[in-house]
mmCIF file of C-alpha atoms in Angstrom:
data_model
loop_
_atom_site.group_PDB
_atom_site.id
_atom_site.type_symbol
_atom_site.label_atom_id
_atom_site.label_comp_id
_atom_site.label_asym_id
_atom_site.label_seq_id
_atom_site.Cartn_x
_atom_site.Cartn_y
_atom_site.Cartn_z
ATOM 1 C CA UNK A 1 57.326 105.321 10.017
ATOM 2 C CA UNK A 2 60.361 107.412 8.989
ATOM 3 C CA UNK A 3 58.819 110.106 6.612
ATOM 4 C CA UNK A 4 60.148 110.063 2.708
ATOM 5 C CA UNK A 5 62.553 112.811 2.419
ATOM 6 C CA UNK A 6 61.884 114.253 -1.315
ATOM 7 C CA UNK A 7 65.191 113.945 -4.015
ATOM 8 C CA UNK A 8 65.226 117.585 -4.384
ATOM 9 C CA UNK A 9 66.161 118.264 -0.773
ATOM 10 C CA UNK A 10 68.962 115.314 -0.903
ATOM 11 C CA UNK A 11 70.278 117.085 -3.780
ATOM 12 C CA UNK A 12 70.313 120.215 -2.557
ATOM 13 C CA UNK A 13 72.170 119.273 0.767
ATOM 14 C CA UNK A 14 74.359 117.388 -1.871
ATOM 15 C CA UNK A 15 75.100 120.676 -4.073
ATOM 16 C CA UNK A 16 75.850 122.786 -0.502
ATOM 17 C CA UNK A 17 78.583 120.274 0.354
ATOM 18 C CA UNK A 18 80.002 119.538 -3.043
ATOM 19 C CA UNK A 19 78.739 121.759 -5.794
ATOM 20 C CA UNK A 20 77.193 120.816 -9.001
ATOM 21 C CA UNK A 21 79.443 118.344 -10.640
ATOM 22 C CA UNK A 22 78.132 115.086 -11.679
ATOM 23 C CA UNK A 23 80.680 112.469 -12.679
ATOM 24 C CA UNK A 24 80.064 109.717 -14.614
ATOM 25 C CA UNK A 25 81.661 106.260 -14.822
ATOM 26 C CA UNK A 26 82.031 105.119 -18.395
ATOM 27 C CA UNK A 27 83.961 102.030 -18.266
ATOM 28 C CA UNK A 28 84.684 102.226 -22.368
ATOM 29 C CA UNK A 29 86.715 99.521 -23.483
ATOM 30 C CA UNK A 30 89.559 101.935 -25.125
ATOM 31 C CA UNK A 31 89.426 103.642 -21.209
ATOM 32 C CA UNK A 32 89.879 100.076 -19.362
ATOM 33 C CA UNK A 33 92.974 99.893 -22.471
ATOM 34 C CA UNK A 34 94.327 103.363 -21.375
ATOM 35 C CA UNK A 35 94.193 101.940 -17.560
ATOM 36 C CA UNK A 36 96.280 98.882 -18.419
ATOM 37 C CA UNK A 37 93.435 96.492 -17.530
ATOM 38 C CA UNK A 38 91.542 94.290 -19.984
ATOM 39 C CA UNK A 39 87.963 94.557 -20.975
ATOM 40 C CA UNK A 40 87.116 91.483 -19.156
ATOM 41 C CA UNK A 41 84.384 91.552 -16.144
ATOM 42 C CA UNK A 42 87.771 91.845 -13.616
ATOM 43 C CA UNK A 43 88.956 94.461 -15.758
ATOM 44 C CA UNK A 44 85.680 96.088 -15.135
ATOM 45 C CA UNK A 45 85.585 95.437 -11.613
ATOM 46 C CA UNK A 46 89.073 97.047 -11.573
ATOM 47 C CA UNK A 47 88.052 99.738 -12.832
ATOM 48 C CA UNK A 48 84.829 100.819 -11.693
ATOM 49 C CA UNK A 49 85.467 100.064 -7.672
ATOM 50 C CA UNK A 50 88.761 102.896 -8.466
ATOM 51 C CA UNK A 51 85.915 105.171 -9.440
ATOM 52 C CA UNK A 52 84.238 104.851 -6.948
ATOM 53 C CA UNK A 53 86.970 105.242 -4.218
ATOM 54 C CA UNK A 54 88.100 108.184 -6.199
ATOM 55 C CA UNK A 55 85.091 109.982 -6.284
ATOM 56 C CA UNK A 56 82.393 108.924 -3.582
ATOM 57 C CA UNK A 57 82.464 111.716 -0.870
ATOM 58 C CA UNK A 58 83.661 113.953 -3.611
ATOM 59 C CA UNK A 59 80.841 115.257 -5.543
ATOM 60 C CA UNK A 60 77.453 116.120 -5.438
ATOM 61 C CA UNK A 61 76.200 112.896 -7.813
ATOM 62 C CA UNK A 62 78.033 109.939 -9.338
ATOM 63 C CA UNK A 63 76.536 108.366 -12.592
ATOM 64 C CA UNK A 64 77.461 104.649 -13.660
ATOM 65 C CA UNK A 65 77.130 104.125 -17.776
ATOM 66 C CA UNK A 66 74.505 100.566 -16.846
ATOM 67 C CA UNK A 67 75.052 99.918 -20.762
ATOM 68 C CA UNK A 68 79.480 98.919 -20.073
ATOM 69 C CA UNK A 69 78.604 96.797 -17.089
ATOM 70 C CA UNK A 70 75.818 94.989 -19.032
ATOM 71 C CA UNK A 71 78.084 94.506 -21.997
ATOM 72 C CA UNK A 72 79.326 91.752 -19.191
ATOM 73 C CA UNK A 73 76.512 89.990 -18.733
ATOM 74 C CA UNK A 74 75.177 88.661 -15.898
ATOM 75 C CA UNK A 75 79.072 89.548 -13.720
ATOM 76 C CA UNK A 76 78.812 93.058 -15.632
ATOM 77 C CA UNK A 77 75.625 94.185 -13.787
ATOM 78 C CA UNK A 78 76.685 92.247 -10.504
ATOM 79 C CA UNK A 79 79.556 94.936 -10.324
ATOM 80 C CA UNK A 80 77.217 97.852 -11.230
ATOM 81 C CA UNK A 81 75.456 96.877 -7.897
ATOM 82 C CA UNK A 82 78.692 96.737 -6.229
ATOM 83 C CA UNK A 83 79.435 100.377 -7.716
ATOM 84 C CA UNK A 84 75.695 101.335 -6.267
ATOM 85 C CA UNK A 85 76.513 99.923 -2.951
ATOM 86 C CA UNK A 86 80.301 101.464 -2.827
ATOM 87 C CA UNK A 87 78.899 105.081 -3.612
ATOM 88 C CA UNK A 88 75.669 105.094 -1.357
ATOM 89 C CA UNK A 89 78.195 103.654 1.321
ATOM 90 C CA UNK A 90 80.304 107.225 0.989
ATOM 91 C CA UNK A 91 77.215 109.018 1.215
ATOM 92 C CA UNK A 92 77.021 110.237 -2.375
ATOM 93 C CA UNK A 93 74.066 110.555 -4.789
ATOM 94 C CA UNK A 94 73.959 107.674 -7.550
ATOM 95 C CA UNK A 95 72.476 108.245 -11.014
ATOM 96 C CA UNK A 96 72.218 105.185 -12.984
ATOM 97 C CA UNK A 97 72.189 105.898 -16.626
ATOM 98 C CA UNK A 98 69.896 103.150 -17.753
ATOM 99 C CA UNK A 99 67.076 105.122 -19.962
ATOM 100 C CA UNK A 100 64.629 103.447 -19.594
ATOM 101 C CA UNK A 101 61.329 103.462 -21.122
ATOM 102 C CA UNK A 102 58.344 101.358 -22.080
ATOM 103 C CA UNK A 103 54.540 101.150 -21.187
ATOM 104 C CA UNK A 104 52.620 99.178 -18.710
ATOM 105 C CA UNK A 105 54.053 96.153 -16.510
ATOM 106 C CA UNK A 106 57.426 96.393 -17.995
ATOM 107 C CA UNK A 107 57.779 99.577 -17.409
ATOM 108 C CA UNK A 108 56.633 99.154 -14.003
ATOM 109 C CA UNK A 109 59.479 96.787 -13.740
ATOM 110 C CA UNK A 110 61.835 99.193 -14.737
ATOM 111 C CA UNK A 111 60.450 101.264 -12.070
ATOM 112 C CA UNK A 112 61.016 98.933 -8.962
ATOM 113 C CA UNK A 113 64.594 97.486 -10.251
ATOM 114 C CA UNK A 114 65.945 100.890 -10.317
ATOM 115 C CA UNK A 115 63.559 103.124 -8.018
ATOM 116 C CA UNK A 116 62.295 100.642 -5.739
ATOM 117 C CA UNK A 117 63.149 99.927 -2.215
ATOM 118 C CA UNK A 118 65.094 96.870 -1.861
ATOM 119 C CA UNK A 119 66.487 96.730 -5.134
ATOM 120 C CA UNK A 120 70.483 95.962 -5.728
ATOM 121 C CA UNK A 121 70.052 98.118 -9.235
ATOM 122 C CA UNK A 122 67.865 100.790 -7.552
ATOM 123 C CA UNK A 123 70.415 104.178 -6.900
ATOM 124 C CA UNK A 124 68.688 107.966 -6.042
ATOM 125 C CA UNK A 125 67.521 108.425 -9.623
ATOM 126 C CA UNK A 126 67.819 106.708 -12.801
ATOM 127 C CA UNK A 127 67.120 108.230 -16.722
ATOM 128 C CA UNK A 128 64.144 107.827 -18.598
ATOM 129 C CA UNK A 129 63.162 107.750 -22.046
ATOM 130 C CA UNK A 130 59.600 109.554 -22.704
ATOM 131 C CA UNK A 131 59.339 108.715 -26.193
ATOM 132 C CA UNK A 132 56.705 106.324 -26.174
ATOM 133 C CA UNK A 133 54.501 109.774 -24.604
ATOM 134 C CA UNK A 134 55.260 111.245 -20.980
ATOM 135 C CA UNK A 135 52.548 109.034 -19.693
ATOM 136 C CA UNK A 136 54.377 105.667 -20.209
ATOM 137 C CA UNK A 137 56.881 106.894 -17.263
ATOM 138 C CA UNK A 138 53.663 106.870 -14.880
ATOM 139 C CA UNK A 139 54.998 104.171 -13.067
ATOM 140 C CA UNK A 140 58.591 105.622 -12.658
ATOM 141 C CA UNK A 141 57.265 108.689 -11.319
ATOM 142 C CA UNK A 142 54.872 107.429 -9.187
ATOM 143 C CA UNK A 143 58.163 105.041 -7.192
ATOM 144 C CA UNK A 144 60.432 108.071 -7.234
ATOM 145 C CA UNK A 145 57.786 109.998 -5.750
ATOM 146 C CA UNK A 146 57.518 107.243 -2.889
ATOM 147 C CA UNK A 147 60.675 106.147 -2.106
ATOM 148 C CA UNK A 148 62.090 109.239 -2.878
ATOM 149 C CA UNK A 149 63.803 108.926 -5.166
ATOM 150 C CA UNK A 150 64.118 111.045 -8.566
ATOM 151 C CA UNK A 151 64.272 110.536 -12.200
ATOM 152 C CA UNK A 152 65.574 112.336 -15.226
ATOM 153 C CA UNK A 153 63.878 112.598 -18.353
ATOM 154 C CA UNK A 154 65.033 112.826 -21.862
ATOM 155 C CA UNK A 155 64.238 116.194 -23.459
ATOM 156 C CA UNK A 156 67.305 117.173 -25.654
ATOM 157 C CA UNK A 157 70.080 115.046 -26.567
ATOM 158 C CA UNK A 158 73.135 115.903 -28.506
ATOM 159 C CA UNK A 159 73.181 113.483 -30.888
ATOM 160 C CA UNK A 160 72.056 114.360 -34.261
ATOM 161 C CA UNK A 161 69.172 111.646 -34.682
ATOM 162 C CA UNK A 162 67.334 113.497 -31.597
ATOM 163 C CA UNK A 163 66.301 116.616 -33.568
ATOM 164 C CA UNK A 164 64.038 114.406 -35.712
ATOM 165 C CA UNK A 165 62.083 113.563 -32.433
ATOM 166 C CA UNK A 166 62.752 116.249 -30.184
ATOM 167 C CA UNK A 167 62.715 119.144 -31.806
ATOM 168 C CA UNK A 168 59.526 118.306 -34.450
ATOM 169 C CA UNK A 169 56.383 120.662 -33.352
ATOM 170 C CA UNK A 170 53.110 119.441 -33.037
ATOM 171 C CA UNK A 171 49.763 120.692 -33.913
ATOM 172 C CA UNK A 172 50.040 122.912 -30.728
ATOM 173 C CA UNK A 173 53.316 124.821 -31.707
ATOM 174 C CA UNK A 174 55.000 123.308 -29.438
ATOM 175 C CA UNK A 175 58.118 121.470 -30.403
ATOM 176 C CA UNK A 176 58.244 117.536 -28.525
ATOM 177 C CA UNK A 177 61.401 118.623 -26.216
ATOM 178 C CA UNK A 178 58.786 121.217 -24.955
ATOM 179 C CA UNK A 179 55.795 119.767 -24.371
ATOM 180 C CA UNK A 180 58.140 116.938 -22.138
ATOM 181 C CA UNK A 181 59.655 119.950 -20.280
ATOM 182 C CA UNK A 182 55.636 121.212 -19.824
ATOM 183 C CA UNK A 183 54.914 117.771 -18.451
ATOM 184 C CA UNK A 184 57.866 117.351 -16.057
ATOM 185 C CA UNK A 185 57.449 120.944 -14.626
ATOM 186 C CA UNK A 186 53.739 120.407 -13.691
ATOM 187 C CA UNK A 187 54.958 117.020 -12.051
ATOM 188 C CA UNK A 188 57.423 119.219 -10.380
ATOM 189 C CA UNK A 189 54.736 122.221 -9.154
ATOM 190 C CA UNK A 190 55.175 123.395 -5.780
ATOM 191 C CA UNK A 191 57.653 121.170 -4.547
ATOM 192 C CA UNK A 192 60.365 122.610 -2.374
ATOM 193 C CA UNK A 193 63.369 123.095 -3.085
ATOM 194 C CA UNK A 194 63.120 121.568 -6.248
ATOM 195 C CA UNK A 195 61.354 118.685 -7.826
ATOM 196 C CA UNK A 196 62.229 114.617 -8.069
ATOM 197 C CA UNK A 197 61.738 115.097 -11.925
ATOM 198 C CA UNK A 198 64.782 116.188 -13.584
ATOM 199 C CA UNK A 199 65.552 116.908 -17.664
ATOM 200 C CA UNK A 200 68.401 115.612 -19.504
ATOM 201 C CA UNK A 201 69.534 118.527 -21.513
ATOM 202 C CA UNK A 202 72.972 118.272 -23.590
ATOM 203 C CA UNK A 203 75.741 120.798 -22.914
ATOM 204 C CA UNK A 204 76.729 120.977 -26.552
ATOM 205 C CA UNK A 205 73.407 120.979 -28.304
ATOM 206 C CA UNK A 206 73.932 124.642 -29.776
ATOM 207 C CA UNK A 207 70.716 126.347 -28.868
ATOM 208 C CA UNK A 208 67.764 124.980 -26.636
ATOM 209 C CA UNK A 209 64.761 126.768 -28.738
ATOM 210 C CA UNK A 210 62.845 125.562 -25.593
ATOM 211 C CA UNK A 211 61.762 127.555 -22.181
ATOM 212 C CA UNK A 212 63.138 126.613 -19.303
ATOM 213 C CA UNK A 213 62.552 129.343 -17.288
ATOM 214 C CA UNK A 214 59.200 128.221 -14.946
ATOM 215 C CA UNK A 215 61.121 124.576 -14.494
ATOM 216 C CA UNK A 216 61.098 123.493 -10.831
ATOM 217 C CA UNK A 217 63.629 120.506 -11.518
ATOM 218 C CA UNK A 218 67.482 119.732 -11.767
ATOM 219 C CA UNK A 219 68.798 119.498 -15.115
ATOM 220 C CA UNK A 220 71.594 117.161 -16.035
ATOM 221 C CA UNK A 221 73.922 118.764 -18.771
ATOM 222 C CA UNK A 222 76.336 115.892 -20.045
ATOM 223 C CA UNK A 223 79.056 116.619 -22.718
ATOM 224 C CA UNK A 224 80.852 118.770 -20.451
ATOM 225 C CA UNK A 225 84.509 118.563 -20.975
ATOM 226 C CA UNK A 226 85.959 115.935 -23.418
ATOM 227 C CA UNK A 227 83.068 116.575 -25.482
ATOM 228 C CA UNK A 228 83.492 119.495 -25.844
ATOM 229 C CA UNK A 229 80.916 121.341 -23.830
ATOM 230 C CA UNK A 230 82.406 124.083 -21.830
ATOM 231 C CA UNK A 231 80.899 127.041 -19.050
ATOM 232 C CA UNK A 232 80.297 129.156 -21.255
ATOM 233 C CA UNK A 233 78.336 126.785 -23.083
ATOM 234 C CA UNK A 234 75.890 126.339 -19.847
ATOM 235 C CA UNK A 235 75.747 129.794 -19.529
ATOM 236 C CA UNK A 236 74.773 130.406 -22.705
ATOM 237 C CA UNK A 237 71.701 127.432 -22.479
ATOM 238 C CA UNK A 238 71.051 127.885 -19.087
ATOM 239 C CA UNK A 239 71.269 131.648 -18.000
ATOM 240 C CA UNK A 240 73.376 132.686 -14.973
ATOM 241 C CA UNK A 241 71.392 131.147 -12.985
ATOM 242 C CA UNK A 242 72.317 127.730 -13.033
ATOM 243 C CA UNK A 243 71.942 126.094 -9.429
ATOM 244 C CA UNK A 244 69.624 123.380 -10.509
ATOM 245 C CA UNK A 245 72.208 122.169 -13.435
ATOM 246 C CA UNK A 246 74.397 119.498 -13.415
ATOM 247 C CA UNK A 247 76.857 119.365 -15.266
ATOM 248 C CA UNK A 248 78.424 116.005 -16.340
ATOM 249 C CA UNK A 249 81.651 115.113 -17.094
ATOM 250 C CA UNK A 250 83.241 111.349 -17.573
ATOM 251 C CA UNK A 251 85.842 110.908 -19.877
ATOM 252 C CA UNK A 252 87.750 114.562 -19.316
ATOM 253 C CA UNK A 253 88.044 112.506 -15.277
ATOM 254 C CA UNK A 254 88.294 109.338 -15.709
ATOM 255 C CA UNK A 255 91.278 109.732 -18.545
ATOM 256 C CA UNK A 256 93.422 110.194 -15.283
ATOM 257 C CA UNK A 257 93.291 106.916 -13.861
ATOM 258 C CA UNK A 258 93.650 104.662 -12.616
ATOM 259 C CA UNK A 259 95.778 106.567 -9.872
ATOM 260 C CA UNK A 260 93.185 107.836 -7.307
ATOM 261 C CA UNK A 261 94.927 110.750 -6.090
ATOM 262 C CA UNK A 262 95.091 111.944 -9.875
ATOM 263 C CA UNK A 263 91.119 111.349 -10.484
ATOM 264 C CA UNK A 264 90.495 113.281 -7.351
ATOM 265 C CA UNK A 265 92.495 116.078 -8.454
ATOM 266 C CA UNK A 266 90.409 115.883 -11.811
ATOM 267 C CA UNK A 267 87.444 116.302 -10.255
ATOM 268 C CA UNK A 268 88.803 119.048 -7.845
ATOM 269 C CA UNK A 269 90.014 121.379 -10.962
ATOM 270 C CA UNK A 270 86.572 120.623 -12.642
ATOM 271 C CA UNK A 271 84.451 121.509 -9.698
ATOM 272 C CA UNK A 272 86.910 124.756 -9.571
ATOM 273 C CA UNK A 273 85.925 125.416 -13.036
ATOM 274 C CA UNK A 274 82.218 125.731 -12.465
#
């Protein structure tokens, strides 16, 4: 049997050929406008399949939106596994942006359409939603861990609502966004070179309040770019020591289509910039 090579070490062979950049495919409505193609499942298809021309074998990580191909219905998520397919195909690392989360069976369901082998949905790593406690995501963890695959966990979000949750302390002292990051980094303990349980931190959510120092783990950082999140901004959150942080851009990239030459030119000046 072929032994399961851990998500860390793909990433890190991704990040020494690439660098850091994550790229996501958001396939708004008002973007599919901008393209000239209509927010119909073709236009989708259209749309997304550019993507992934223009950036598998490009960067480090790709991550689909699964929220604008299920808008679709049942054609929608057909060409998200068509996107999945297209990007493993050229070799590069697929995060699907589904964040999940629930308890029990379902959630055990989540885990083997997006982390198990076999699966059309299933990329390298998929997001997850730990607010119904760290322990509901038992099952994801546990199908990551064996089909190596990794997944990235809610912690802080830049949306205003997310304070409420994520930054309200328990009887501990701790504030929620902390105790996750506790959880995830002794998931994470002692694996080499880095851990299949990542964080979802926002680039533009001011200041962390939280440690991240002892995390063994990658850390995506969306709202880089359009949104406003720049490098000094993951300096600032992150330290200079950044080599487990992804940053994640979408819109600032994909606002360049639907010419593939110009989206891989995007990326280039992005990945230039980090």
């Amino acid at each position: 049997m072929t032994p399961v090579v851990n998500f860390g070490e793909k990433l890190a062979k991704a990040v020494a050929a690439h660098g850091p950049l994550c790229v996501g495919i958001d396939p708004h409505p008002s973007l599919l406008e901008a393209w000239g193609l209509s927010p119909t499942a073709e236009g989708l298809e259209r749309f997304a399949l550019t993507a992934v021309e223009a950036f598998g074998g490009q960067v480090s990580m790709v991550k689909p939106q699964a929220a604008f191909f299920e808008a679709y219905g049942s054609r929608g998520v057909a060409v998200l596994e068509r996107v999945i397919a297209g990007l493993r195909d050229s070799g590069t690392l697929v995060l699907v942006d589904a964040k999940r989360g629930d308890i029990g069976s379902t959630m055990a369901a989540y885990a083997q359409a997006y982390l198990g082998d076999g699966s059309p949905l299933a990329g390298d790593a998929v997001t997850v939603s730990p607010y119904l406690g760290f322990g509901s995501l038992q099952p994801a963890l546990d199908t990551a861990r064996s089909t190596g695959r990794g997944v990235f966990v809610l912690a802080l979000t830049s949306n205003p609502e997310g304070a409420q949750v994520q930054r309200a302390v328990a009887p501990d002292g701790r504030t929620t966004a902390q105790t996750i990051i506790d959880f995830a980094s002794a998931r994470n303990s002692g694996i080499s070179p880095c851990g299949d349980v990542g964080l979802v931190v926002g680039a533009t959510i001011g200041e962390t309040d939280v440690d991240l120092s002892g995390f063994n783990g990658p850390v995506l950082a969306p709202g880089f770019g359009a949104q406003g999140g720049s490098v000094a901004d993951l300096k600032r959150l992150f330290g200079a020591d950044m080599r487990n942080v992804f940053p994640t851009s979408s819109r600032d990239v994909l606002k360049h289509g639907p010419d593939v030459s110009s989206l891989v030119s995007a990326v280039r000046r992005v990945q230039e910039s980090l």
